[in-house]
Amino acid sequence: MTALRIQQELLHGAYSAGRNPVAFIDESYLAPGAVPHSQAAPFYLMAAYVLPRAELNEVRHELRRIAGAEYWHSTQAHQSENGRRRIHDFARYIATGADELMISVRTPVEHSDSGGERARVRCFGLLLGALERGEAGDGIGLAVFEERKFMTQRNADARIIARARTSAIISRQLRVIPASPSHEKLLWLPDLLAFAMYQQRVGGSQNYSHTFRERVIEVRV
C-alpha cells in the first residue's frame, strides 16, 4: 500500500470518527533577512480554517470550481494576472462563508531562528489549544495540517504535537494529522489565508485579505 493510500484511509477514518468541526492548518513566515530592506519585522504565522464535517465535500467542490484545476498554490498563483484574480475569488469566498478563521502569530522572530522552527513550536501548539478550546467557534475534534517536505521537519512537527499533549495544551483526544494539499483540497483554504495575511504584513501590492480581515481571530504568541 502506498504512503498516499495510507494517508487517504487515515483521513477518511478520522473524518468519520467524530462530530466536532475540523481545522485545516498551514503556515507562512518572513525569515530574518529574507527580504533585504523590507520594513516588515520577521514573523511566523499559522492559519486555521474551521469547517463542520458535514460541509467538507461541498466545500471541496467549490474550491475546485474557483481554482479551475486540481492543483492550487497561492504563492504560485500570485505570479500571474489570472492567478491573482483567482486569489481574489477565493478571498471573496472566504469572506462570505460562515466558517471560522484563526491565525496565531509570533512576531518578531529572533535572528538566530532563521528557519522559524522555534517560532513554529509556539505558534502551532497554541493555535491547536485555542482551536480545541473553542476560541474560534465550536471546539475542534480534528486538525489536519500540511505535511512538510523533509523528514526532519515531519519529526519536528510530531514532537510539537507530543509536547502540546504532555503540557496539557491540547487533550489526548484531539487528533492531529498531516496531509498533502494535492490530496486534501481543503488545505487550499489555510494556504490562501496564510498567504493573504503574509501579503498584508509585508505590504504586498495586492490586498487580498481586505474582504475577510474582520473575520480573522488572532492569537498573539
mmCIF file of C-alpha atoms in Angstrom:
data_model
loop_
_atom_site.group_PDB
_atom_site.id
_atom_site.type_symbol
_atom_site.label_atom_id
_atom_site.label_comp_id
_atom_site.label_asym_id
_atom_site.label_seq_id
_atom_site.Cartn_x
_atom_site.Cartn_y
_atom_site.Cartn_z
ATOM 1 C CA MET A 1 0.000 0.000 0.000
ATOM 2 C CA THR A 2 1.424 3.401 -0.967
ATOM 3 C CA ALA A 3 2.028 6.199 1.523
ATOM 4 C CA LEU A 4 -0.641 8.293 -0.222
ATOM 5 C CA ARG A 5 -3.197 5.491 0.048
ATOM 6 C CA ILE A 6 -2.427 5.076 3.743
ATOM 7 C CA GLN A 7 -2.853 8.826 4.240
ATOM 8 C CA GLN A 8 -6.176 8.779 2.381
ATOM 9 C CA GLU A 9 -7.531 5.941 4.515
ATOM 10 C CA LEU A 10 -6.304 7.601 7.707
ATOM 11 C CA LEU A 11 -8.070 10.846 6.836
ATOM 12 C CA HIS A 12 -11.264 9.090 5.784
ATOM 13 C CA GLY A 13 -11.376 7.257 9.087
ATOM 14 C CA ALA A 14 -10.655 10.437 11.059
ATOM 15 C CA TYR A 15 -13.415 12.397 9.292
ATOM 16 C CA SER A 16 -15.889 9.618 10.068
ATOM 17 C CA ALA A 17 -14.879 9.183 13.695
ATOM 18 C CA GLY A 18 -16.343 12.278 15.325
ATOM 19 C CA ARG A 19 -18.775 15.167 15.121
ATOM 20 C CA ASN A 20 -16.734 18.187 16.188
ATOM 21 C CA PRO A 21 -15.527 20.594 13.489
ATOM 22 C CA VAL A 22 -12.237 20.099 11.652
ATOM 23 C CA ALA A 23 -9.455 22.684 11.431
ATOM 24 C CA PHE A 24 -7.237 22.849 8.350
ATOM 25 C CA ILE A 25 -3.870 24.469 9.040
ATOM 26 C CA ASP A 26 -1.000 25.942 7.031
ATOM 27 C CA GLU A 27 1.754 28.461 7.707
ATOM 28 C CA SER A 28 3.660 31.374 6.261
ATOM 29 C CA TYR A 29 6.598 33.363 7.579
ATOM 30 C CA LEU A 30 9.101 36.093 6.894
ATOM 31 C CA ALA A 31 12.504 34.832 7.970
ATOM 32 C CA PRO A 32 15.077 37.255 9.388
ATOM 33 C CA GLY A 33 16.953 38.811 6.482
ATOM 34 C CA ALA A 34 14.820 37.051 3.863
ATOM 35 C CA VAL A 35 13.739 40.305 2.177
ATOM 36 C CA PRO A 36 16.563 42.869 2.231
ATOM 37 C CA HIS A 37 15.429 46.415 3.078
ATOM 38 C CA SER A 38 11.926 45.182 3.998
ATOM 39 C CA GLN A 39 10.142 47.393 6.507
ATOM 40 C CA ALA A 40 8.307 44.382 7.970
ATOM 41 C CA ALA A 41 9.703 42.719 11.081
ATOM 42 C CA PRO A 42 10.312 38.965 10.766
ATOM 43 C CA PHE A 43 7.233 36.965 11.734
ATOM 44 C CA TYR A 44 5.818 33.455 11.701
ATOM 45 C CA LEU A 45 2.106 32.766 11.386
ATOM 46 C CA MET A 46 -0.083 29.699 11.232
ATOM 47 C CA ALA A 47 -3.576 29.939 9.794
ATOM 48 C CA ALA A 48 -6.573 27.720 10.501
ATOM 49 C CA TYR A 49 -9.840 27.392 8.613
ATOM 50 C CA VAL A 50 -12.519 25.558 10.618
ATOM 51 C CA LEU A 51 -15.267 23.580 8.876
ATOM 52 C CA PRO A 52 -18.182 21.431 10.068
ATOM 53 C CA ARG A 53 -17.700 17.827 8.965
ATOM 54 C CA ALA A 54 -20.981 17.810 7.075
ATOM 55 C CA GLU A 55 -19.711 20.531 4.711
ATOM 56 C CA LEU A 56 -16.374 19.022 3.676
ATOM 57 C CA ASN A 57 -17.453 17.555 0.336
ATOM 58 C CA GLU A 58 -19.440 20.631 -0.676
ATOM 59 C CA VAL A 59 -16.529 22.959 0.069
ATOM 60 C CA ARG A 60 -14.067 20.755 -1.845
ATOM 61 C CA HIS A 61 -16.330 21.045 -4.884
ATOM 62 C CA GLU A 62 -16.425 24.839 -4.571
ATOM 63 C CA LEU A 63 -12.646 25.069 -4.255
ATOM 64 C CA ARG A 64 -12.132 23.083 -7.452
ATOM 65 C CA ARG A 65 -14.622 25.355 -9.205
ATOM 66 C CA ILE A 66 -12.841 28.532 -8.102
ATOM 67 C CA ALA A 67 -9.360 27.194 -8.875
ATOM 68 C CA GLY A 68 -10.451 25.742 -12.211
ATOM 69 C CA ALA A 69 -7.959 22.941 -11.629
ATOM 70 C CA GLU A 70 -6.998 20.056 -9.362
ATOM 71 C CA TYR A 71 -3.927 21.907 -8.124
ATOM 72 C CA TRP A 72 -3.592 25.140 -6.160
ATOM 73 C CA HIS A 73 -0.767 27.048 -4.509
ATOM 74 C CA SER A 74 -1.342 30.695 -3.659
ATOM 75 C CA THR A 75 2.289 31.780 -3.962
ATOM 76 C CA GLN A 76 2.480 30.392 -7.488
ATOM 77 C CA ALA A 77 -0.922 31.788 -8.443
ATOM 78 C CA HIS A 78 0.209 35.249 -7.349
ATOM 79 C CA GLN A 79 2.775 35.283 -10.174
ATOM 80 C CA SER A 80 0.176 35.656 -12.947
ATOM 81 C CA GLU A 81 -2.727 38.015 -13.597
ATOM 82 C CA ASN A 82 -5.176 35.124 -13.908
ATOM 83 C CA GLY A 83 -3.858 33.604 -10.690
ATOM 84 C CA ARG A 84 -4.265 36.891 -8.826
ATOM 85 C CA ARG A 85 -7.877 37.097 -9.997
ATOM 86 C CA ARG A 86 -8.491 33.608 -8.635
ATOM 87 C CA ILE A 87 -6.892 34.532 -5.303
ATOM 88 C CA HIS A 88 -9.355 37.423 -5.049
ATOM 89 C CA ASP A 89 -12.156 34.960 -5.896
ATOM 90 C CA PHE A 90 -11.002 32.699 -3.069
ATOM 91 C CA ALA A 91 -10.814 35.689 -0.712
ATOM 92 C CA ARG A 92 -14.399 36.669 -1.530
ATOM 93 C CA TYR A 93 -15.490 33.061 -0.988
ATOM 94 C CA ILE A 94 -13.873 33.120 2.450
ATOM 95 C CA ALA A 95 -15.474 36.477 3.236
ATOM 96 C CA THR A 96 -18.996 35.241 2.527
ATOM 97 C CA GLY A 97 -18.661 31.977 4.445
ATOM 98 C CA ALA A 98 -19.919 31.306 7.952
ATOM 99 C CA ASP A 99 -16.847 29.290 8.837
ATOM 100 C CA GLU A 100 -14.287 30.307 11.441
ATOM 101 C CA LEU A 101 -10.840 31.708 10.689
ATOM 102 C CA MET A 102 -7.957 31.885 13.126
ATOM 103 C CA ILE A 103 -4.279 32.716 12.950
ATOM 104 C CA SER A 104 -1.541 32.531 15.532
ATOM 105 C CA VAL A 105 1.300 34.951 15.013
ATOM 106 C CA ARG A 106 4.729 35.186 16.561
ATOM 107 C CA THR A 107 6.473 38.466 15.918
ATOM 108 C CA PRO A 108 9.272 39.275 15.903
ATOM 109 C CA VAL A 109 11.216 36.106 15.086
ATOM 110 C CA GLU A 110 14.706 36.043 16.555
ATOM 111 C CA HIS A 111 17.565 36.370 14.072
ATOM 112 C CA SER A 112 19.027 33.124 15.397
ATOM 113 C CA ASP A 113 15.791 31.358 14.373
ATOM 114 C CA SER A 114 16.490 31.665 10.638
ATOM 115 C CA GLY A 115 14.179 28.798 9.633
ATOM 116 C CA GLY A 116 11.432 29.809 12.025
ATOM 117 C CA GLU A 117 11.393 26.418 13.760
ATOM 118 C CA ARG A 118 11.294 27.810 17.301
ATOM 119 C CA ALA A 119 8.544 30.213 16.296
ATOM 120 C CA ARG A 120 6.631 27.293 14.779
ATOM 121 C CA VAL A 121 6.725 25.411 18.076
ATOM 122 C CA ARG A 122 4.944 28.259 19.825
ATOM 123 C CA CYS A 123 2.511 29.109 17.019
ATOM 124 C CA PHE A 124 1.456 25.526 16.321
ATOM 125 C CA GLY A 125 0.923 24.407 19.889
ATOM 126 C CA LEU A 126 -1.001 27.492 20.995
ATOM 127 C CA LEU A 127 -3.121 27.512 17.837
ATOM 128 C CA LEU A 128 -4.150 23.894 18.408
ATOM 129 C CA GLY A 129 -5.004 24.665 22.015
ATOM 130 C CA ALA A 130 -7.111 27.704 21.100
ATOM 131 C CA LEU A 131 -8.972 25.736 18.425
ATOM 132 C CA GLU A 132 -9.732 22.827 20.737
ATOM 133 C CA ARG A 133 -10.955 25.182 23.475
ATOM 134 C CA GLY A 134 -13.389 26.729 21.006
ATOM 135 C CA GLU A 135 -11.879 30.200 20.672
ATOM 136 C CA ALA A 136 -12.964 30.107 17.004
ATOM 137 C CA GLY A 137 -16.485 28.751 17.498
ATOM 138 C CA ASP A 138 -17.157 25.163 18.499
ATOM 139 C CA GLY A 139 -14.111 23.297 19.742
ATOM 140 C CA ILE A 140 -12.485 21.106 17.113
ATOM 141 C CA GLY A 141 -12.013 17.354 17.365
ATOM 142 C CA LEU A 142 -9.565 17.014 14.465
ATOM 143 C CA ALA A 143 -6.805 19.141 12.952
ATOM 144 C CA VAL A 144 -5.345 18.477 9.506
ATOM 145 C CA PHE A 145 -2.152 20.341 8.665
ATOM 146 C CA GLU A 146 0.042 20.485 5.591
ATOM 147 C CA GLU A 147 2.717 17.830 5.766
ATOM 148 C CA ARG A 148 6.181 19.290 5.343
ATOM 149 C CA LYS A 149 8.711 18.114 2.802
ATOM 150 C CA PHE A 150 11.664 16.819 4.825
ATOM 151 C CA MET A 151 11.670 14.015 7.380
ATOM 152 C CA THR A 152 13.481 16.207 9.894
ATOM 153 C CA GLN A 153 10.603 18.698 9.633
ATOM 154 C CA ARG A 154 7.992 15.956 9.963
ATOM 155 C CA ASN A 155 9.726 14.603 13.051
ATOM 156 C CA ALA A 156 9.861 18.113 14.492
ATOM 157 C CA ASP A 157 6.099 18.507 13.993
ATOM 158 C CA ALA A 158 5.471 15.160 15.706
ATOM 159 C CA ARG A 159 7.484 16.440 18.683
ATOM 160 C CA ILE A 160 5.491 19.685 18.768
ATOM 161 C CA ILE A 161 2.225 17.742 18.938
ATOM 162 C CA ALA A 162 3.558 15.326 21.571
ATOM 163 C CA ARG A 163 4.835 18.220 23.679
ATOM 164 C CA ALA A 164 1.494 20.003 23.420
ATOM 165 C CA ARG A 165 -0.206 16.886 24.790
ATOM 166 C CA THR A 166 2.216 16.332 27.671
ATOM 167 C CA SER A 167 1.971 20.025 28.560
ATOM 168 C CA ALA A 168 -1.864 19.783 28.522
ATOM 169 C CA ILE A 169 -2.077 22.478 25.841
ATOM 170 C CA ILE A 170 -4.224 20.031 23.890
ATOM 171 C CA SER A 171 -6.014 16.894 25.036
ATOM 172 C CA ARG A 172 -5.063 13.364 24.092
ATOM 173 C CA GLN A 173 -8.426 13.074 22.341
ATOM 174 C CA LEU A 174 -7.618 15.738 19.729
ATOM 175 C CA ARG A 175 -6.428 14.077 16.528
ATOM 176 C CA VAL A 176 -3.756 15.982 14.595
ATOM 177 C CA ILE A 177 -2.930 14.546 11.167
ATOM 178 C CA PRO A 178 -0.520 15.706 8.424
ATOM 179 C CA ALA A 179 -1.729 15.607 4.828
ATOM 180 C CA SER A 180 -0.777 16.765 1.356
ATOM 181 C CA PRO A 181 -2.810 19.548 -0.331
ATOM 182 C CA SER A 182 -2.504 17.590 -3.571
ATOM 183 C CA HIS A 183 -4.808 15.033 -1.938
ATOM 184 C CA GLU A 184 -6.785 17.101 0.569
ATOM 185 C CA LYS A 185 -8.040 20.134 -1.319
ATOM 186 C CA LEU A 186 -9.384 21.706 1.871
ATOM 187 C CA LEU A 187 -5.782 22.606 2.733
ATOM 188 C CA TRP A 188 -6.050 25.184 -0.060
ATOM 189 C CA LEU A 189 -8.088 27.324 2.355
ATOM 190 C CA PRO A 190 -5.424 27.859 5.038
ATOM 191 C CA ASP A 191 -2.829 28.183 2.250
ATOM 192 C CA LEU A 192 -4.799 31.127 0.871
ATOM 193 C CA LEU A 193 -5.491 32.549 4.314
ATOM 194 C CA ALA A 194 -1.829 32.368 5.373
ATOM 195 C CA PHE A 195 -0.651 33.811 2.042
ATOM 196 C CA ALA A 196 -3.097 36.724 2.217
ATOM 197 C CA MET A 197 -2.083 37.565 5.778
ATOM 198 C CA TYR A 198 1.580 37.358 4.754
ATOM 199 C CA GLN A 199 0.982 39.810 1.923
ATOM 200 C CA GLN A 200 -0.775 42.186 4.277
ATOM 201 C CA ARG A 201 2.083 42.113 6.779
ATOM 202 C CA VAL A 202 4.852 42.671 4.232
ATOM 203 C CA GLY A 203 2.926 45.398 2.400
ATOM 204 C CA GLY A 204 2.344 43.377 -0.768
ATOM 205 C CA SER A 205 0.906 45.021 -3.869
ATOM 206 C CA GLN A 206 -2.344 43.040 -3.619
ATOM 207 C CA ASN A 207 -4.546 43.463 -0.540
ATOM 208 C CA TYR A 208 -6.122 40.035 -0.715
ATOM 209 C CA SER A 209 -7.245 39.987 2.924
ATOM 210 C CA HIS A 210 -9.340 43.158 2.985
ATOM 211 C CA THR A 211 -12.601 41.309 2.245
ATOM 212 C CA PHE A 212 -12.295 38.882 5.178
ATOM 213 C CA ARG A 213 -9.846 40.602 7.571
ATOM 214 C CA GLU A 214 -12.527 41.442 10.149
ATOM 215 C CA ARG A 215 -13.436 37.754 10.439
ATOM 216 C CA VAL A 216 -9.929 36.702 11.473
ATOM 217 C CA ILE A 217 -9.419 35.807 15.129
ATOM 218 C CA GLU A 218 -5.789 36.464 16.008
ATOM 219 C CA VAL A 219 -3.853 34.669 18.740
ATOM 220 C CA ARG A 220 -0.733 36.593 19.729
ATOM 221 C CA VAL A 221 2.216 34.368 20.574
#
